[in-house]
mmCIF file of C-alpha atoms in Angstrom:
data_model
loop_
_atom_site.group_PDB
_atom_site.id
_atom_site.type_symbol
_atom_site.label_atom_id
_atom_site.label_comp_id
_atom_site.label_asym_id
_atom_site.label_seq_id
_atom_site.Cartn_x
_atom_site.Cartn_y
_atom_site.Cartn_z
ATOM 1 C CA UNK A 1 1.177 -26.120 -47.272
ATOM 2 C CA UNK A 2 1.270 -22.380 -46.490
ATOM 3 C CA UNK A 3 1.875 -21.641 -42.825
ATOM 4 C CA UNK A 4 -1.066 -19.846 -41.231
ATOM 5 C CA UNK A 5 -0.557 -19.013 -37.590
ATOM 6 C CA UNK A 6 -3.217 -18.596 -34.939
ATOM 7 C CA UNK A 7 -2.072 -15.032 -34.236
ATOM 8 C CA UNK A 8 -5.032 -12.696 -34.279
ATOM 9 C CA UNK A 9 -7.679 -15.403 -34.090
ATOM 10 C CA UNK A 10 -10.546 -14.948 -31.613
ATOM 11 C CA UNK A 11 -9.741 -16.266 -28.150
ATOM 12 C CA UNK A 12 -12.950 -18.322 -28.152
ATOM 13 C CA UNK A 13 -11.816 -20.424 -31.110
ATOM 14 C CA UNK A 14 -10.418 -23.130 -28.851
ATOM 15 C CA UNK A 15 -13.909 -23.727 -27.424
ATOM 16 C CA UNK A 16 -15.648 -24.486 -30.741
ATOM 17 C CA UNK A 17 -16.434 -27.841 -32.311
ATOM 18 C CA UNK A 18 -16.088 -28.066 -36.089
ATOM 19 C CA UNK A 19 -17.762 -30.551 -38.431
ATOM 20 C CA UNK A 20 -16.235 -30.817 -41.905
ATOM 21 C CA UNK A 21 -18.303 -32.391 -44.694
ATOM 22 C CA UNK A 22 -16.474 -33.471 -47.832
ATOM 23 C CA UNK A 23 -17.878 -33.476 -51.332
ATOM 24 C CA UNK A 24 -19.126 -35.987 -53.896
ATOM 25 C CA UNK A 25 -16.846 -39.037 -54.279
ATOM 26 C CA UNK A 26 -14.411 -37.454 -51.830
ATOM 27 C CA UNK A 27 -13.274 -38.452 -48.344
ATOM 28 C CA UNK A 28 -11.483 -37.317 -45.171
ATOM 29 C CA UNK A 29 -8.294 -37.894 -47.188
ATOM 30 C CA UNK A 30 -9.032 -34.939 -49.466
ATOM 31 C CA UNK A 31 -6.637 -32.009 -49.551
ATOM 32 C CA UNK A 32 -8.903 -29.571 -47.662
ATOM 33 C CA UNK A 33 -9.768 -32.150 -45.026
ATOM 34 C CA UNK A 34 -6.101 -32.963 -44.487
ATOM 35 C CA UNK A 35 -5.105 -29.292 -44.352
ATOM 36 C CA UNK A 36 -7.827 -28.654 -41.792
ATOM 37 C CA UNK A 37 -6.726 -31.631 -39.703
ATOM 38 C CA UNK A 38 -3.113 -30.449 -39.662
ATOM 39 C CA UNK A 39 -4.207 -26.952 -38.706
ATOM 40 C CA UNK A 40 -6.309 -28.133 -35.770
ATOM 41 C CA UNK A 41 -3.583 -30.511 -34.684
ATOM 42 C CA UNK A 42 -0.927 -27.787 -34.765
ATOM 43 C CA UNK A 43 -2.806 -24.762 -33.448
ATOM 44 C CA UNK A 44 -5.954 -25.950 -31.669
ATOM 45 C CA UNK A 45 -7.080 -29.413 -30.558
ATOM 46 C CA UNK A 46 -7.641 -32.183 -33.082
ATOM 47 C CA UNK A 47 -10.563 -33.414 -30.953
ATOM 48 C CA UNK A 48 -12.449 -30.216 -31.821
ATOM 49 C CA UNK A 49 -12.649 -31.418 -35.416
ATOM 50 C CA UNK A 50 -14.888 -34.147 -36.816
ATOM 51 C CA UNK A 51 -14.501 -35.301 -40.433
ATOM 52 C CA UNK A 52 -16.828 -38.256 -41.029
ATOM 53 C CA UNK A 53 -16.697 -40.454 -44.104
ATOM 54 C CA UNK A 54 -19.974 -39.713 -45.858
ATOM 55 C CA UNK A 55 -21.705 -42.627 -47.609
ATOM 56 C CA UNK A 56 -22.562 -42.320 -51.293
ATOM 57 C CA UNK A 57 -26.350 -42.323 -50.816
ATOM 58 C CA UNK A 58 -27.523 -38.835 -49.724
ATOM 59 C CA UNK A 59 -29.990 -40.188 -47.141
ATOM 60 C CA UNK A 60 -27.200 -42.178 -45.516
ATOM 61 C CA UNK A 61 -24.750 -39.295 -45.810
ATOM 62 C CA UNK A 62 -27.006 -36.819 -44.036
ATOM 63 C CA UNK A 63 -27.711 -39.381 -41.303
ATOM 64 C CA UNK A 64 -23.980 -39.830 -40.682
ATOM 65 C CA UNK A 65 -23.408 -36.061 -40.763
ATOM 66 C CA UNK A 66 -26.267 -35.386 -38.348
ATOM 67 C CA UNK A 67 -24.944 -38.013 -35.945
ATOM 68 C CA UNK A 68 -21.433 -36.510 -36.086
ATOM 69 C CA UNK A 69 -22.881 -33.052 -35.403
ATOM 70 C CA UNK A 70 -24.870 -34.352 -32.437
ATOM 71 C CA UNK A 71 -21.761 -36.012 -31.006
ATOM 72 C CA UNK A 72 -19.817 -32.747 -31.283
ATOM 73 C CA UNK A 73 -22.649 -30.932 -29.525
ATOM 74 C CA UNK A 74 -22.293 -33.241 -26.528
ATOM 75 C CA UNK A 75 -18.686 -32.062 -26.153
ATOM 76 C CA UNK A 76 -18.913 -28.389 -27.161
ATOM 77 C CA UNK A 77 -21.624 -25.867 -26.436
ATOM 78 C CA UNK A 78 -20.856 -24.091 -29.710
ATOM 79 C CA UNK A 79 -20.326 -25.883 -32.999
ATOM 80 C CA UNK A 80 -20.198 -24.995 -36.669
ATOM 81 C CA UNK A 81 -20.020 -26.769 -40.015
ATOM 82 C CA UNK A 82 -17.702 -26.423 -42.999
ATOM 83 C CA UNK A 83 -19.025 -28.046 -46.150
ATOM 84 C CA UNK A 84 -17.329 -28.335 -49.531
ATOM 85 C CA UNK A 85 -19.190 -28.894 -52.808
ATOM 86 C CA UNK A 86 -21.919 -31.481 -52.114
ATOM 87 C CA UNK A 87 -20.852 -31.211 -48.467
ATOM 88 C CA UNK A 88 -21.869 -27.551 -48.691
ATOM 89 C CA UNK A 89 -25.334 -28.632 -49.833
ATOM 90 C CA UNK A 90 -25.565 -30.978 -46.850
ATOM 91 C CA UNK A 91 -24.184 -28.284 -44.534
ATOM 92 C CA UNK A 92 -26.889 -25.843 -45.610
ATOM 93 C CA UNK A 93 -29.639 -28.287 -44.645
ATOM 94 C CA UNK A 94 -27.974 -29.285 -41.365
ATOM 95 C CA UNK A 95 -27.289 -25.671 -40.398
ATOM 96 C CA UNK A 96 -30.898 -24.685 -40.993
ATOM 97 C CA UNK A 97 -32.279 -27.715 -39.165
ATOM 98 C CA UNK A 98 -30.005 -27.293 -36.150
ATOM 99 C CA UNK A 99 -29.602 -23.501 -36.015
ATOM 100 C CA UNK A 100 -25.812 -23.611 -36.268
ATOM 101 C CA UNK A 101 -23.537 -21.468 -38.450
ATOM 102 C CA UNK A 102 -21.784 -22.881 -41.481
ATOM 103 C CA UNK A 103 -19.076 -22.107 -43.994
ATOM 104 C CA UNK A 104 -19.827 -23.165 -47.560
ATOM 105 C CA UNK A 105 -16.903 -23.757 -49.909
ATOM 106 C CA UNK A 106 -17.891 -23.778 -53.600
ATOM 107 C CA UNK A 107 -21.186 -25.391 -52.515
ATOM 108 C CA UNK A 108 -23.432 -27.421 -54.784
ATOM 109 C CA UNK A 109 -26.842 -25.855 -55.401
ATOM 110 C CA UNK A 110 -29.737 -28.101 -56.456
ATOM 111 C CA UNK A 111 -27.290 -30.937 -57.229
ATOM 112 C CA UNK A 112 -30.117 -33.255 -58.271
ATOM 113 C CA UNK A 113 -30.490 -31.153 -61.427
ATOM 114 C CA UNK A 114 -26.827 -31.567 -62.324
ATOM 115 C CA UNK A 115 -26.759 -35.264 -61.430
ATOM 116 C CA UNK A 116 -29.669 -35.996 -63.782
ATOM 117 C CA UNK A 117 -27.052 -35.921 -66.539
ATOM 118 C CA UNK A 118 -24.645 -38.248 -64.730
ATOM 119 C CA UNK A 119 -26.744 -41.248 -63.749
ATOM 120 C CA UNK A 120 -24.853 -44.525 -63.746
ATOM 121 C CA UNK A 121 -21.505 -45.723 -62.412
ATOM 122 C CA UNK A 122 -19.030 -43.431 -60.637
ATOM 123 C CA UNK A 123 -15.650 -44.432 -59.255
ATOM 124 C CA UNK A 124 -14.735 -43.082 -55.831
ATOM 125 C CA UNK A 125 -11.622 -40.888 -56.048
ATOM 126 C CA UNK A 126 -9.977 -42.411 -52.983
ATOM 127 C CA UNK A 127 -11.327 -45.924 -52.426
ATOM 128 C CA UNK A 128 -11.722 -46.951 -56.040
ATOM 129 C CA UNK A 129 -15.163 -48.339 -55.209
ATOM 130 C CA UNK A 130 -17.749 -48.039 -57.992
ATOM 131 C CA UNK A 131 -21.125 -46.534 -57.033
ATOM 132 C CA UNK A 132 -24.298 -46.362 -59.105
ATOM 133 C CA UNK A 133 -25.985 -42.967 -59.124
ATOM 134 C CA UNK A 134 -29.726 -43.560 -59.419
ATOM 135 C CA UNK A 135 -32.946 -41.587 -59.622
ATOM 136 C CA UNK A 136 -33.605 -42.611 -56.005
ATOM 137 C CA UNK A 137 -30.473 -40.695 -55.020
ATOM 138 C CA UNK A 138 -31.837 -37.648 -56.849
ATOM 139 C CA UNK A 139 -35.079 -37.912 -54.867
ATOM 140 C CA UNK A 140 -33.079 -38.106 -51.638
ATOM 141 C CA UNK A 141 -31.258 -34.912 -52.597
ATOM 142 C CA UNK A 142 -34.521 -33.140 -53.433
ATOM 143 C CA UNK A 143 -35.756 -33.842 -49.914
ATOM 144 C CA UNK A 144 -32.699 -32.069 -48.511
ATOM 145 C CA UNK A 145 -32.970 -29.009 -50.734
ATOM 146 C CA UNK A 146 -33.160 -25.560 -49.154
ATOM 147 C CA UNK A 147 -34.748 -23.043 -51.517
ATOM 148 C CA UNK A 148 -34.939 -20.228 -48.959
ATOM 149 C CA UNK A 149 -32.090 -19.585 -46.530
ATOM 150 C CA UNK A 150 -33.689 -18.585 -43.238
ATOM 151 C CA UNK A 151 -30.623 -17.104 -41.496
ATOM 152 C CA UNK A 152 -28.243 -16.014 -44.266
ATOM 153 C CA UNK A 153 -26.105 -13.997 -41.852
ATOM 154 C CA UNK A 154 -24.984 -17.260 -40.226
ATOM 155 C CA UNK A 155 -23.584 -18.681 -43.452
ATOM 156 C CA UNK A 156 -20.214 -17.651 -44.874
ATOM 157 C CA UNK A 157 -19.865 -18.310 -48.591
ATOM 158 C CA UNK A 158 -16.455 -18.945 -50.182
ATOM 159 C CA UNK A 159 -16.485 -19.003 -53.978
ATOM 160 C CA UNK A 160 -13.924 -19.115 -56.781
ATOM 161 C CA UNK A 161 -15.106 -18.164 -60.246
ATOM 162 C CA UNK A 162 -12.734 -20.672 -61.855
ATOM 163 C CA UNK A 163 -14.765 -23.609 -60.475
ATOM 164 C CA UNK A 164 -14.676 -26.089 -63.356
ATOM 165 C CA UNK A 165 -17.382 -28.340 -61.883
ATOM 166 C CA UNK A 166 -20.103 -25.992 -60.618
ATOM 167 C CA UNK A 167 -21.387 -22.650 -61.863
ATOM 168 C CA UNK A 168 -20.473 -20.317 -58.994
ATOM 169 C CA UNK A 169 -23.319 -17.965 -59.954
ATOM 170 C CA UNK A 170 -25.912 -20.435 -58.671
ATOM 171 C CA UNK A 171 -24.450 -20.279 -55.167
ATOM 172 C CA UNK A 172 -23.968 -16.525 -55.409
ATOM 173 C CA UNK A 173 -27.691 -16.192 -56.124
ATOM 174 C CA UNK A 174 -28.983 -18.580 -53.440
ATOM 175 C CA UNK A 175 -26.730 -17.151 -50.722
ATOM 176 C CA UNK A 176 -26.879 -13.553 -51.964
ATOM 177 C CA UNK A 177 -27.791 -12.251 -48.486
ATOM 178 C CA UNK A 178 -24.905 -14.084 -46.788
ATOM 179 C CA UNK A 179 -21.438 -12.664 -46.157
ATOM 180 C CA UNK A 180 -19.214 -13.912 -48.941
ATOM 181 C CA UNK A 181 -15.651 -14.092 -50.222
ATOM 182 C CA UNK A 182 -15.532 -14.241 -54.023
ATOM 183 C CA UNK A 183 -12.220 -14.821 -55.777
ATOM 184 C CA UNK A 184 -11.500 -14.695 -59.476
ATOM 185 C CA UNK A 185 -10.004 -17.802 -61.095
ATOM 186 C CA UNK A 186 -9.245 -20.689 -58.720
ATOM 187 C CA UNK A 187 -10.856 -24.115 -59.073
ATOM 188 C CA UNK A 188 -13.548 -26.383 -57.662
ATOM 189 C CA UNK A 189 -11.172 -27.526 -54.923
ATOM 190 C CA UNK A 190 -10.892 -23.873 -53.802
ATOM 191 C CA UNK A 191 -7.216 -23.025 -54.052
ATOM 192 C CA UNK A 192 -5.681 -21.433 -50.963
ATOM 193 C CA UNK A 193 -8.430 -22.693 -48.662
ATOM 194 C CA UNK A 194 -6.110 -22.875 -45.661
ATOM 195 C CA UNK A 195 -5.348 -19.159 -46.014
ATOM 196 C CA UNK A 196 -9.012 -18.363 -45.436
ATOM 197 C CA UNK A 197 -9.134 -20.041 -42.011
ATOM 198 C CA UNK A 198 -8.577 -16.841 -39.982
ATOM 199 C CA UNK A 199 -11.480 -15.258 -41.866
ATOM 200 C CA UNK A 200 -13.595 -18.363 -41.246
ATOM 201 C CA UNK A 201 -12.862 -18.359 -37.521
ATOM 202 C CA UNK A 202 -13.640 -14.658 -37.152
ATOM 203 C CA UNK A 203 -17.002 -15.176 -38.834
ATOM 204 C CA UNK A 204 -17.806 -18.168 -36.648
ATOM 205 C CA UNK A 205 -16.735 -16.295 -33.519
ATOM 206 C CA UNK A 206 -19.212 -13.502 -34.319
ATOM 207 C CA UNK A 207 -22.004 -16.014 -34.947
ATOM 208 C CA UNK A 208 -21.355 -17.958 -31.768
ATOM 209 C CA UNK A 209 -20.895 -15.130 -29.306
ATOM 210 C CA UNK A 210 -22.668 -16.066 -26.050
#
């Protein structure tokens, strides 16, 4: 893992709580989640970071995410969300509902439209458990959809054009008024994510200034 020091980060960064939301069929064991955990453990305080295991069903996932956010808010006056892929879709809804800033990493946009073509069994990448994607799950996702971003300045968009899973242009259009970092090539996992952390923290610091 590349070494990214805390030099030059805002002084307030050690007073923030961070909620990380993983993507579809992923887990807290994913590469980005593990990199983030090591970073907080080395440079900040691991207790500032919450990475819940999100259930497969969207309604259950958003309930778990909302509870984790509420728990962070009891410990820290200022919190933010990082969401990757489907976690970025969830983060958008949570951020708008709770008026907190968020960082969206190759986020899914209108995932219910994509998932219409993938109904049926899916094997979890980490647990090996098989889940059935159903039309009820699509309806749950529709209820969480945000068509109009109310405070685009509070969302930081990180995109790589080489995303092999999602069309980055959909996110670029939805979040067109948000500050963004667009890289050519890359992948859906967002290569070099850890190197963007100083940029992420500077954005969050500006959003959460008292």
